[in-house]
Amino acid sequence: MIEIFINLKRFDVPKSLGGICPVENPKQWIENITDQSVKLGIGSLEGINVTFLLPEALIIPAIEKLSAYPEKQTSSINIGCQGVYRENVKPGGNFGAFTTNLPAAAAKNMGCTWSIIGHSEERKDKLSIIERYESFNKEKQDSTEQAAQAVDSLINQEVLCALDMGINVLLCIGETAKERGSGNFEEQKPRIQKVLKAQLERGLKGATEYIPKNQIVIGYEPIWAIGPGKTPPGAEYIGFVSSYVKTTVKQQYGFDPIVVYGGGLKEENAA
C-alpha cells in the first residue's frame, strides 16, 4: 500500500488575514477540495491511500462532505488531524481541562483516522518552551540533548494517546543541521543514525502493543532542508535514511514500517 499524506497546515485562515487559504470562507474551501478529490477519482484509487491532515476547524466539514458520497468513491481518502495532546479524556477521569488542546478522544469523535505527531514545527514549539525556561537559568549549560529527550517524551505521550483511541499515527523524525554536523555524507551518516535512532526509541516507547490493530507510519523530515531557498536531500540521502529507519524499527519493534519523506511538494519535484 502506498501512503500519501497532505498536511494542509493553517488553511483555516484566509489570505486577507495573513493566512494561505485562497478563499474567504475556509469551510467552503475544504468542502470544494474534498468534493473535487472525489470527482477526480482520488477516493477510488487502488493500492493508494491519501490522507488530508487538517486544522481542527476543517475536519468536520471535510468528513461531512465525504459522507455524502458512496463508500466506494471515498474508500482511499482519509481525514486526519495535525496532532493530539499528550493527555486524553477518559471515562471517570479528566473530561474538560483541555482548553486550546485537542485530546485524542475529540479527534476520534470528529472522525479522524490519522494524526501527524512530532512534526518539525511541533518539535520547534516544544524546544522553544524549554529554551525559554533555560534562558532564565543562571547556571545554563549546553542542554541540547536533554531538551531533545524532553521533547521526545512529550511526543511519545501524544503517540500513545492517539493509538489508544484507535487513531493511526504518522510519527515525524528528522535531524537539524547542528545534529547532522559538518563533513561529507559518509562522515555525517553515523551522526544522522544516532539522532534518528534516539527519536524512534523514545517516540515509539510502549507503542508496539497497538500493532497491528493500529498503523504507524514514519515521516522523515530533514529539518536542515526546510524553508525557502533550502536544498532538499537527494535520492541517496533519503534512501539511506529510509533503509535505516525500516531496519531499526523492524529489529527493535517487530514491524515493517512505511517511511514517507516530508518536504515541500511542487509539480517539478513530485516524481
PDB file of C-alpha atoms in Angstrom:
ATOM      1  CA  MET A   1       0.000   0.000   0.000  1.00  0.00           C
ATOM      2  CA  ILE A   2       1.276   3.484  -0.883  1.00  0.00           C
ATOM      3  CA  GLU A   3       0.518   6.168   1.715  1.00  0.00           C
ATOM      4  CA  ILE A   4       0.349   9.850   0.727  1.00  0.00           C
ATOM      5  CA  PHE A   5      -0.125  12.484   3.450  1.00  0.00           C
ATOM      6  CA  ILE A   6      -1.152  16.068   2.681  1.00  0.00           C
ATOM      7  CA  ASN A   7      -0.617  18.414   5.605  1.00  0.00           C
ATOM      8  CA  LEU A   8      -2.805  21.459   4.939  1.00  0.00           C
ATOM      9  CA  LYS A   9      -1.483  23.353   7.951  1.00  0.00           C
ATOM     10  CA  ARG A  10      -3.289  26.663   8.560  1.00  0.00           C
ATOM     11  CA  PHE A  11      -5.675  26.579   5.633  1.00  0.00           C
ATOM     12  CA  ASP A  12      -8.353  27.720   8.072  1.00  0.00           C
ATOM     13  CA  VAL A  13      -7.015  31.297   7.742  1.00  0.00           C
ATOM     14  CA  PRO A  14      -7.792  33.281   4.535  1.00  0.00           C
ATOM     15  CA  LYS A  15      -5.152  35.377   2.783  1.00  0.00           C
ATOM     16  CA  SER A  16      -6.901  38.581   3.837  1.00  0.00           C
ATOM     17  CA  LEU A  17      -5.965  37.757   7.445  1.00  0.00           C
ATOM     18  CA  GLY A  18      -2.409  36.768   6.595  1.00  0.00           C
ATOM     19  CA  GLY A  19      -3.105  33.073   6.018  1.00  0.00           C
ATOM     20  CA  ILE A  20      -2.886  30.913   2.909  1.00  0.00           C
ATOM     21  CA  CYS A  21      -6.482  29.871   2.232  1.00  0.00           C
ATOM     22  CA  PRO A  22      -7.286  31.271  -1.252  1.00  0.00           C
ATOM     23  CA  VAL A  23     -10.938  31.957  -0.407  1.00  0.00           C
ATOM     24  CA  GLU A  24     -12.529  33.960   2.398  1.00  0.00           C
ATOM     25  CA  ASN A  25     -14.558  31.048   3.734  1.00  0.00           C
ATOM     26  CA  PRO A  26     -12.225  28.150   4.664  1.00  0.00           C
ATOM     27  CA  LYS A  27     -15.203  25.839   5.228  1.00  0.00           C
ATOM     28  CA  GLN A  28     -16.286  26.285   1.625  1.00  0.00           C
ATOM     29  CA  TRP A  29     -12.688  25.808   0.504  1.00  0.00           C
ATOM     30  CA  ILE A  30     -12.204  22.427   2.228  1.00  0.00           C
ATOM     31  CA  GLU A  31     -15.626  21.269   1.053  1.00  0.00           C
ATOM     32  CA  ASN A  32     -14.584  22.092  -2.508  1.00  0.00           C
ATOM     33  CA  ILE A  33     -11.207  20.371  -2.093  1.00  0.00           C
ATOM     34  CA  THR A  34     -12.932  17.268  -0.754  1.00  0.00           C
ATOM     35  CA  ASP A  35     -15.593  17.384  -3.460  1.00  0.00           C
ATOM     36  CA  GLN A  36     -13.036  17.723  -6.257  1.00  0.00           C
ATOM     37  CA  SER A  37     -10.888  14.930  -4.801  1.00  0.00           C
ATOM     38  CA  VAL A  38     -13.811  12.539  -5.050  1.00  0.00           C
ATOM     39  CA  LYS A  39     -14.793  13.700  -8.533  1.00  0.00           C
ATOM     40  CA  LEU A  40     -11.201  13.287  -9.752  1.00  0.00           C
ATOM     41  CA  GLY A  41     -11.247   9.654  -8.583  1.00  0.00           C
ATOM     42  CA  ILE A  42      -8.774  10.021  -5.710  1.00  0.00           C
ATOM     43  CA  GLY A  43     -11.233   8.265  -3.407  1.00  0.00           C
ATOM     44  CA  SER A  44     -11.271   5.106  -5.515  1.00  0.00           C
ATOM     45  CA  LEU A  45      -7.549   4.656  -6.204  1.00  0.00           C
ATOM     46  CA  GLU A  46      -6.283   1.099  -5.882  1.00  0.00           C
ATOM     47  CA  GLY A  47      -3.257   0.478  -3.695  1.00  0.00           C
ATOM     48  CA  ILE A  48      -3.005   4.122  -2.623  1.00  0.00           C
ATOM     49  CA  ASN A  49      -4.324   5.893   0.471  1.00  0.00           C
ATOM     50  CA  VAL A  50      -4.490   9.694   0.507  1.00  0.00           C
ATOM     51  CA  THR A  51      -4.790  11.319   3.930  1.00  0.00           C
ATOM     52  CA  PHE A  52      -5.596  15.002   4.396  1.00  0.00           C
ATOM     53  CA  LEU A  53      -4.225  16.322   7.705  1.00  0.00           C
ATOM     54  CA  LEU A  54      -6.390  19.296   8.613  1.00  0.00           C
ATOM     55  CA  PRO A  55      -6.603  22.046  11.208  1.00  0.00           C
ATOM     56  CA  GLU A  56      -9.332  21.302  13.712  1.00  0.00           C
ATOM     57  CA  ALA A  57     -11.942  23.690  12.273  1.00  0.00           C
ATOM     58  CA  LEU A  58     -11.903  21.984   8.861  1.00  0.00           C
ATOM     59  CA  ILE A  59     -12.145  18.359   9.965  1.00  0.00           C
ATOM     60  CA  ILE A  60     -15.909  18.041  10.362  1.00  0.00           C
ATOM     61  CA  PRO A  61     -16.809  19.881   7.103  1.00  0.00           C
ATOM     62  CA  ALA A  62     -14.447  17.595   5.184  1.00  0.00           C
ATOM     63  CA  ILE A  63     -15.848  14.436   6.759  1.00  0.00           C
ATOM     64  CA  GLU A  64     -19.429  15.548   6.191  1.00  0.00           C
ATOM     65  CA  LYS A  65     -18.696  16.229   2.521  1.00  0.00           C
ATOM     66  CA  LEU A  66     -17.123  12.772   2.123  1.00  0.00           C
ATOM     67  CA  SER A  67     -20.125  11.121   3.779  1.00  0.00           C
ATOM     68  CA  ALA A  68     -22.372  12.459   1.014  1.00  0.00           C
ATOM     69  CA  TYR A  69     -20.756  10.039  -1.453  1.00  0.00           C
ATOM     70  CA  PRO A  70     -20.965   6.229  -1.664  1.00  0.00           C
ATOM     71  CA  GLU A  71     -18.152   4.497   0.220  1.00  0.00           C
ATOM     72  CA  LYS A  72     -16.681   3.011  -2.964  1.00  0.00           C
ATOM     73  CA  GLN A  73     -15.931   6.565  -4.155  1.00  0.00           C
ATOM     74  CA  THR A  74     -14.210   7.631  -0.917  1.00  0.00           C
ATOM     75  CA  SER A  75     -12.544   4.477   0.428  1.00  0.00           C
ATOM     76  CA  SER A  76      -8.972   5.646  -0.277  1.00  0.00           C
ATOM     77  CA  ILE A  77      -9.416   9.134   1.233  1.00  0.00           C
ATOM     78  CA  ASN A  78      -8.737   9.589   4.942  1.00  0.00           C
ATOM     79  CA  ILE A  79      -9.113  12.621   7.183  1.00  0.00           C
ATOM     80  CA  GLY A  80      -6.623  13.228   9.978  1.00  0.00           C
ATOM     81  CA  CYS A  81      -5.684  15.915  12.482  1.00  0.00           C
ATOM     82  CA  GLN A  82      -2.437  17.822  12.936  1.00  0.00           C
ATOM     83  CA  GLY A  83      -1.636  16.499  16.386  1.00  0.00           C
ATOM     84  CA  VAL A  84      -3.186  15.417  19.662  1.00  0.00           C
ATOM     85  CA  TYR A  85      -2.493  16.480  23.226  1.00  0.00           C
ATOM     86  CA  ARG A  86      -0.303  14.331  25.465  1.00  0.00           C
ATOM     87  CA  GLU A  87      -3.170  13.670  27.886  1.00  0.00           C
ATOM     88  CA  ASN A  88      -6.560  12.302  26.976  1.00  0.00           C
ATOM     89  CA  VAL A  89     -10.189  12.266  28.056  1.00  0.00           C
ATOM     90  CA  LYS A  90     -11.126   9.070  29.901  1.00  0.00           C
ATOM     91  CA  PRO A  91     -14.412   7.831  31.366  1.00  0.00           C
ATOM     92  CA  GLY A  92     -14.331   8.666  35.056  1.00  0.00           C
ATOM     93  CA  GLY A  93     -11.269  10.843  34.572  1.00  0.00           C
ATOM     94  CA  ASN A  94     -10.449  14.309  33.355  1.00  0.00           C
ATOM     95  CA  PHE A  95     -13.158  15.434  30.945  1.00  0.00           C
ATOM     96  CA  GLY A  96     -12.655  19.137  30.420  1.00  0.00           C
ATOM     97  CA  ALA A  97      -9.310  20.718  31.291  1.00  0.00           C
ATOM     98  CA  PHE A  98      -8.039  20.769  27.721  1.00  0.00           C
ATOM     99  CA  THR A  99      -8.578  24.400  26.742  1.00  0.00           C
ATOM    100  CA  THR A 100      -6.673  25.101  23.457  1.00  0.00           C
ATOM    101  CA  ASN A 101      -5.527  21.449  23.316  1.00  0.00           C
ATOM    102  CA  LEU A 102      -7.008  18.647  21.193  1.00  0.00           C
ATOM    103  CA  PRO A 103      -7.323  15.366  23.105  1.00  0.00           C
ATOM    104  CA  ALA A 104      -7.247  12.208  21.008  1.00  0.00           C
ATOM    105  CA  ALA A 105     -10.802  11.345  22.093  1.00  0.00           C
ATOM    106  CA  ALA A 106     -12.084  14.553  20.482  1.00  0.00           C
ATOM    107  CA  ALA A 107     -10.169  13.861  17.257  1.00  0.00           C
ATOM    108  CA  LYS A 108     -11.554  10.318  17.137  1.00  0.00           C
ATOM    109  CA  ASN A 109     -15.084  11.526  17.799  1.00  0.00           C
ATOM    110  CA  MET A 110     -14.837  14.012  14.914  1.00  0.00           C
ATOM    111  CA  GLY A 111     -13.962  11.156  12.584  1.00  0.00           C
ATOM    112  CA  CYS A 112     -10.175  11.353  12.323  1.00  0.00           C
ATOM    113  CA  THR A 113      -8.412   8.124  11.431  1.00  0.00           C
ATOM    114  CA  TRP A 114      -4.896   9.588  11.366  1.00  0.00           C
ATOM    115  CA  SER A 115      -2.836  12.123  13.286  1.00  0.00           C
ATOM    116  CA  ILE A 116       0.533  13.602  12.429  1.00  0.00           C
ATOM    117  CA  ILE A 117       2.747  13.746  15.533  1.00  0.00           C
ATOM    118  CA  GLY A 118       6.223  15.115  16.059  1.00  0.00           C
ATOM    119  CA  HIS A 119       6.181  17.431  13.036  1.00  0.00           C
ATOM    120  CA  SER A 120       9.250  19.675  12.918  1.00  0.00           C
ATOM    121  CA  GLU A 121       7.105  22.697  13.759  1.00  0.00           C
ATOM    122  CA  GLU A 122       5.726  20.921  16.816  1.00  0.00           C
ATOM    123  CA  ARG A 123       9.219  19.962  17.939  1.00  0.00           C
ATOM    124  CA  LYS A 124      10.374  23.550  17.459  1.00  0.00           C
ATOM    125  CA  ASP A 125       7.499  24.769  19.623  1.00  0.00           C
ATOM    126  CA  LYS A 126       8.332  22.374  22.446  1.00  0.00           C
ATOM    127  CA  LEU A 127      12.029  23.161  22.249  1.00  0.00           C
ATOM    128  CA  SER A 128      11.306  26.888  22.416  1.00  0.00           C
ATOM    129  CA  ILE A 129       9.447  26.364  25.697  1.00  0.00           C
ATOM    130  CA  ILE A 130      12.422  24.535  27.157  1.00  0.00           C
ATOM    131  CA  GLU A 131      14.861  27.117  25.802  1.00  0.00           C
ATOM    132  CA  ARG A 132      12.803  29.926  27.290  1.00  0.00           C
ATOM    133  CA  TYR A 133      12.995  28.219  30.671  1.00  0.00           C
ATOM    134  CA  GLU A 134      16.718  27.675  30.285  1.00  0.00           C
ATOM    135  CA  SER A 135      17.240  31.352  29.444  1.00  0.00           C
ATOM    136  CA  PHE A 136      16.206  32.199  32.995  1.00  0.00           C
ATOM    137  CA  ASN A 137      18.521  29.604  34.474  1.00  0.00           C
ATOM    138  CA  LYS A 138      21.723  31.344  35.616  1.00  0.00           C
ATOM    139  CA  GLU A 139      23.584  28.047  35.561  1.00  0.00           C
ATOM    140  CA  LYS A 140      22.564  27.312  31.994  1.00  0.00           C
ATOM    141  CA  GLN A 141      24.749  24.787  30.246  1.00  0.00           C
ATOM    142  CA  ASP A 142      24.575  23.172  26.816  1.00  0.00           C
ATOM    143  CA  SER A 143      21.430  21.104  27.240  1.00  0.00           C
ATOM    144  CA  THR A 144      20.506  20.390  23.610  1.00  0.00           C
ATOM    145  CA  GLU A 145      20.402  16.635  24.124  1.00  0.00           C
ATOM    146  CA  GLN A 146      18.389  16.941  27.346  1.00  0.00           C
ATOM    147  CA  ALA A 147      15.906  19.206  25.591  1.00  0.00           C
ATOM    148  CA  ALA A 148      15.568  16.718  22.736  1.00  0.00           C
ATOM    149  CA  GLN A 149      14.886  13.931  25.234  1.00  0.00           C
ATOM    150  CA  ALA A 150      12.224  16.040  26.930  1.00  0.00           C
ATOM    151  CA  VAL A 151      10.530  16.840  23.611  1.00  0.00           C
ATOM    152  CA  ASP A 152      10.580  13.177  22.558  1.00  0.00           C
ATOM    153  CA  SER A 153       8.990  12.177  25.860  1.00  0.00           C
ATOM    154  CA  LEU A 154       6.113  14.599  25.261  1.00  0.00           C
ATOM    155  CA  ILE A 155       5.716  13.369  21.690  1.00  0.00           C
ATOM    156  CA  ASN A 156       5.645   9.782  22.923  1.00  0.00           C
ATOM    157  CA  GLN A 157       2.718  10.619  25.197  1.00  0.00           C
ATOM    158  CA  GLU A 158       0.875  12.052  22.175  1.00  0.00           C
ATOM    159  CA  VAL A 159       1.609   8.922  20.137  1.00  0.00           C
ATOM    160  CA  LEU A 160       0.194   6.675  22.852  1.00  0.00           C
ATOM    161  CA  CYS A 161      -2.905   8.853  23.308  1.00  0.00           C
ATOM    162  CA  ALA A 162      -3.665   8.700  19.593  1.00  0.00           C
ATOM    163  CA  LEU A 163      -3.108   4.941  19.348  1.00  0.00           C
ATOM    164  CA  ASP A 164      -5.176   4.314  22.459  1.00  0.00           C
ATOM    165  CA  MET A 165      -8.131   5.967  20.732  1.00  0.00           C
ATOM    166  CA  GLY A 166      -7.650   3.856  17.602  1.00  0.00           C
ATOM    167  CA  ILE A 167      -6.131   6.726  15.603  1.00  0.00           C
ATOM    168  CA  ASN A 168      -3.274   5.787  13.273  1.00  0.00           C
ATOM    169  CA  VAL A 169      -0.072   7.778  13.661  1.00  0.00           C
ATOM    170  CA  LEU A 170       2.313   9.481  11.257  1.00  0.00           C
ATOM    171  CA  LEU A 171       5.348   9.944  13.513  1.00  0.00           C
ATOM    172  CA  CYS A 172       7.812  12.530  12.220  1.00  0.00           C
ATOM    173  CA  ILE A 173      11.537  12.371  12.860  1.00  0.00           C
ATOM    174  CA  GLY A 174      14.498  14.310  11.492  1.00  0.00           C
ATOM    175  CA  GLU A 175      17.848  15.882  12.253  1.00  0.00           C
ATOM    176  CA  THR A 176      18.872  19.528  12.473  1.00  0.00           C
ATOM    177  CA  ALA A 177      21.926  20.987  10.742  1.00  0.00           C
ATOM    178  CA  LYS A 178      23.775  21.026  14.082  1.00  0.00           C
ATOM    179  CA  GLU A 179      22.951  17.373  14.732  1.00  0.00           C
ATOM    180  CA  ARG A 180      23.995  16.340  11.222  1.00  0.00           C
ATOM    181  CA  GLY A 181      27.283  18.193  11.592  1.00  0.00           C
ATOM    182  CA  SER A 182      29.909  19.053   9.017  1.00  0.00           C
ATOM    183  CA  GLY A 183      31.948  16.898   6.652  1.00  0.00           C
ATOM    184  CA  ASN A 184      30.928  14.729   3.727  1.00  0.00           C
ATOM    185  CA  PHE A 185      27.920  12.416   3.657  1.00  0.00           C
ATOM    186  CA  GLU A 186      29.894   9.375   4.833  1.00  0.00           C
ATOM    187  CA  GLU A 187      31.110  11.316   7.848  1.00  0.00           C
ATOM    188  CA  GLN A 188      27.586  12.544   8.613  1.00  0.00           C
ATOM    189  CA  LYS A 189      25.926   9.121   8.405  1.00  0.00           C
ATOM    190  CA  PRO A 190      26.681   7.896  11.962  1.00  0.00           C
ATOM    191  CA  ARG A 191      25.522  11.207  13.440  1.00  0.00           C
ATOM    192  CA  ILE A 192      22.289  11.075  11.447  1.00  0.00           C
ATOM    193  CA  GLN A 193      21.688   7.494  12.559  1.00  0.00           C
ATOM    194  CA  LYS A 194      22.287   8.396  16.195  1.00  0.00           C
ATOM    195  CA  VAL A 195      19.672  11.183  16.137  1.00  0.00           C
ATOM    196  CA  LEU A 196      17.038   9.189  14.268  1.00  0.00           C
ATOM    197  CA  LYS A 197      17.531   6.082  16.405  1.00  0.00           C
ATOM    198  CA  ALA A 198      17.067   8.107  19.587  1.00  0.00           C
ATOM    199  CA  GLN A 199      13.908   9.761  18.242  1.00  0.00           C
ATOM    200  CA  LEU A 200      12.492   6.384  17.189  1.00  0.00           C
ATOM    201  CA  GLU A 201      13.305   4.709  20.500  1.00  0.00           C
ATOM    202  CA  ARG A 202      11.812   7.488  22.598  1.00  0.00           C
ATOM    203  CA  GLY A 203       8.873   8.215  20.288  1.00  0.00           C
ATOM    204  CA  LEU A 204       7.764   4.580  19.910  1.00  0.00           C
ATOM    205  CA  LYS A 205       8.183   3.577  23.549  1.00  0.00           C
ATOM    206  CA  GLY A 206       5.157   1.480  24.514  1.00  0.00           C
ATOM    207  CA  ALA A 207       3.581   1.803  21.060  1.00  0.00           C
ATOM    208  CA  THR A 208       4.150  -1.714  19.742  1.00  0.00           C
ATOM    209  CA  GLU A 209       1.293  -3.175  21.776  1.00  0.00           C
ATOM    210  CA  TYR A 210      -1.073  -1.331  19.424  1.00  0.00           C
ATOM    211  CA  ILE A 211       0.382  -3.043  16.325  1.00  0.00           C
ATOM    212  CA  PRO A 212      -1.109  -4.418  14.042  1.00  0.00           C
ATOM    213  CA  LYS A 213      -4.504  -3.076  15.133  1.00  0.00           C
ATOM    214  CA  ASN A 214      -3.243   0.448  14.550  1.00  0.00           C
ATOM    215  CA  GLN A 215      -0.863   1.629  11.877  1.00  0.00           C
ATOM    216  CA  ILE A 216       2.277   3.679  12.444  1.00  0.00           C
ATOM    217  CA  VAL A 217       3.984   5.371   9.507  1.00  0.00           C
ATOM    218  CA  ILE A 218       7.341   7.112   9.936  1.00  0.00           C
ATOM    219  CA  GLY A 219       7.697  10.512   8.274  1.00  0.00           C
ATOM    220  CA  TYR A 220      11.253  11.716   7.643  1.00  0.00           C
ATOM    221  CA  GLU A 221      11.771  15.483   7.781  1.00  0.00           C
ATOM    222  CA  PRO A 222      15.362  16.734   7.382  1.00  0.00           C
ATOM    223  CA  ILE A 223      14.924  19.893   9.443  1.00  0.00           C
ATOM    224  CA  TRP A 224      18.061  21.422   7.934  1.00  0.00           C
ATOM    225  CA  ALA A 225      16.375  21.402   4.489  1.00  0.00           C
ATOM    226  CA  ILE A 226      13.079  23.027   5.499  1.00  0.00           C
ATOM    227  CA  GLY A 227      12.418  26.599   4.484  1.00  0.00           C
ATOM    228  CA  PRO A 228      12.595  28.921   1.476  1.00  0.00           C
ATOM    229  CA  GLY A 229      15.786  28.594  -0.536  1.00  0.00           C
ATOM    230  CA  LYS A 230      16.921  25.412   1.217  1.00  0.00           C
ATOM    231  CA  THR A 231      18.152  22.481  -0.884  1.00  0.00           C
ATOM    232  CA  PRO A 232      16.398  19.192  -0.073  1.00  0.00           C
ATOM    233  CA  PRO A 233      18.397  15.969   0.202  1.00  0.00           C
ATOM    234  CA  GLY A 234      18.854  13.797  -2.864  1.00  0.00           C
ATOM    235  CA  ALA A 235      17.701  10.253  -3.519  1.00  0.00           C
ATOM    236  CA  GLU A 236      20.842   8.706  -1.992  1.00  0.00           C
ATOM    237  CA  TYR A 237      20.364  10.592   1.283  1.00  0.00           C
ATOM    238  CA  ILE A 238      16.654   9.802   1.538  1.00  0.00           C
ATOM    239  CA  GLY A 239      17.248   6.175   0.558  1.00  0.00           C
ATOM    240  CA  PHE A 240      19.891   5.815   3.269  1.00  0.00           C
ATOM    241  CA  VAL A 241      17.551   7.231   5.905  1.00  0.00           C
ATOM    242  CA  SER A 242      14.572   5.174   4.758  1.00  0.00           C
ATOM    243  CA  SER A 243      16.567   1.931   4.806  1.00  0.00           C
ATOM    244  CA  TYR A 244      17.982   2.722   8.246  1.00  0.00           C
ATOM    245  CA  VAL A 245      14.580   3.579   9.712  1.00  0.00           C
ATOM    246  CA  LYS A 246      12.977   0.419   8.295  1.00  0.00           C
ATOM    247  CA  THR A 247      15.781  -1.780   9.609  1.00  0.00           C
ATOM    248  CA  THR A 248      15.839  -0.167  13.048  1.00  0.00           C
ATOM    249  CA  VAL A 249      12.073  -0.323  13.572  1.00  0.00           C
ATOM    250  CA  LYS A 250      11.834  -3.914  12.339  1.00  0.00           C
ATOM    251  CA  GLN A 251      14.689  -5.061  14.582  1.00  0.00           C
ATOM    252  CA  GLN A 252      13.572  -3.244  17.708  1.00  0.00           C
ATOM    253  CA  TYR A 253       9.787  -3.193  17.373  1.00  0.00           C
ATOM    254  CA  GLY A 254       8.932  -6.142  15.152  1.00  0.00           C
ATOM    255  CA  PHE A 255       7.012  -4.435  12.383  1.00  0.00           C
ATOM    256  CA  ASP A 256       7.978  -3.207   8.929  1.00  0.00           C
ATOM    257  CA  PRO A 257       7.013   0.466   8.731  1.00  0.00           C
ATOM    258  CA  ILE A 258       6.126   2.550   5.724  1.00  0.00           C
ATOM    259  CA  VAL A 259       8.533   5.503   5.560  1.00  0.00           C
ATOM    260  CA  VAL A 260       7.482   8.700   3.798  1.00  0.00           C
ATOM    261  CA  TYR A 261       9.522  11.803   3.021  1.00  0.00           C
ATOM    262  CA  GLY A 262       8.188  15.128   4.269  1.00  0.00           C
ATOM    263  CA  GLY A 263       9.076  18.036   2.071  1.00  0.00           C
ATOM    264  CA  GLY A 264       7.635  20.899   0.060  1.00  0.00           C
ATOM    265  CA  LEU A 265       5.765  19.246  -2.792  1.00  0.00           C
ATOM    266  CA  LYS A 266       5.891  21.047  -6.121  1.00  0.00           C
ATOM    267  CA  GLU A 267       4.939  19.973  -9.611  1.00  0.00           C
ATOM    268  CA  GLU A 268       8.588  19.913 -10.667  1.00  0.00           C
ATOM    269  CA  ASN A 269       9.751  17.697  -7.774  1.00  0.00           C
ATOM    270  CA  ALA A 270       6.729  15.416  -7.380  1.00  0.00           C
ATOM    271  CA  ALA A 271       8.496  12.467  -9.004  1.00  0.00           C
TER     272      ALA A 271
END
